[in-house]
């Protein structure tokens, strides 16, 4: 948490995990790539086995809708 990590051509900054109402552990992610100066804000959750992106139900441009 709070330490930006380089993954490929992107930099990911993850906030501290929190307990979601779904009983999953989730965290907000801020992803900046060399292709776009504006960060993409996503939420990832864990079901206890793997982490996955939460779908963007609002269809925010640049948020990776359709992942």
Coordinates of C-alpha atoms in Angstrom, one line a residue:
X1 CA 0.0 0.0 0.0
X2 CA 1.2 3.5 -0.9
X3 CA 4.2 2.3 -2.8
X4 CA 3.9 2.6 -6.6
X5 CA 4.9 -0.6 -8.5
X6 CA 6.0 -0.8 -12.1
X7 CA 4.3 -3.5 -14.1
X8 CA 5.2 -3.5 -17.8
X9 CA 4.7 0.0 -19.1
X10 CA 2.3 0.9 -16.3
X11 CA 2.7 2.2 -12.7
X12 CA 0.2 0.8 -10.2
X13 CA -0.4 2.5 -6.8
X14 CA -2.6 0.3 -4.6
X15 CA -4.4 1.7 -1.5
X16 CA -4.8 -0.3 1.7
X17 CA -7.1 -3.3 1.5
X18 CA -10.6 -2.9 3.1
X19 CA -13.3 -5.4 3.9
X20 CA -16.1 -4.9 1.4
X21 CA -19.8 -5.6 2.1
X22 CA -19.4 -8.7 -0.2
X23 CA -17.1 -10.2 2.5
X24 CA -14.2 -9.9 0.0
X25 CA -11.0 -8.0 0.6
X26 CA -10.8 -5.1 -1.9
X27 CA -8.4 -2.3 -2.7
X28 CA -8.5 0.8 -4.9
X29 CA -5.9 0.9 -7.7
X30 CA -4.6 3.9 -9.5
X31 CA -2.9 2.8 -12.8
X32 CA -0.8 5.2 -15.0
X33 CA 0.6 4.0 -18.3
X34 CA 3.1 5.6 -20.6
X35 CA 0.3 5.7 -23.2
X36 CA -2.0 7.9 -21.1
X37 CA -1.0 10.7 -18.7
X38 CA -4.4 10.4 -16.9
X39 CA -4.5 7.6 -14.3
X40 CA -7.2 5.0 -14.5
X41 CA -9.0 4.2 -11.2
X42 CA -10.1 0.6 -10.7
X43 CA -11.1 -1.6 -7.8
X44 CA -9.7 -5.1 -7.4
X45 CA -11.1 -7.7 -5.0
X46 CA -9.9 -11.1 -3.7
X47 CA -12.2 -14.1 -3.2
X48 CA -9.4 -15.6 -1.0
X49 CA -7.8 -17.3 -4.0
X50 CA -7.2 -14.7 -6.7
X51 CA -7.5 -11.0 -7.2
X52 CA -9.8 -9.7 -10.0
X53 CA -11.0 -6.3 -11.3
X54 CA -14.5 -5.3 -10.3
X55 CA -16.5 -4.4 -13.4
X56 CA -17.0 -0.6 -14.0
X57 CA -20.8 -0.5 -14.0
X58 CA -20.8 3.2 -14.9
X59 CA -18.7 2.8 -18.0
X60 CA -16.3 5.5 -17.2
X61 CA -14.1 6.3 -20.2
X62 CA -10.6 4.9 -19.8
X63 CA -11.6 2.6 -16.8
X64 CA -11.2 -0.6 -18.8
X65 CA -14.9 -1.4 -19.2
X66 CA -15.2 -4.9 -20.6
X67 CA -12.4 -6.4 -18.7

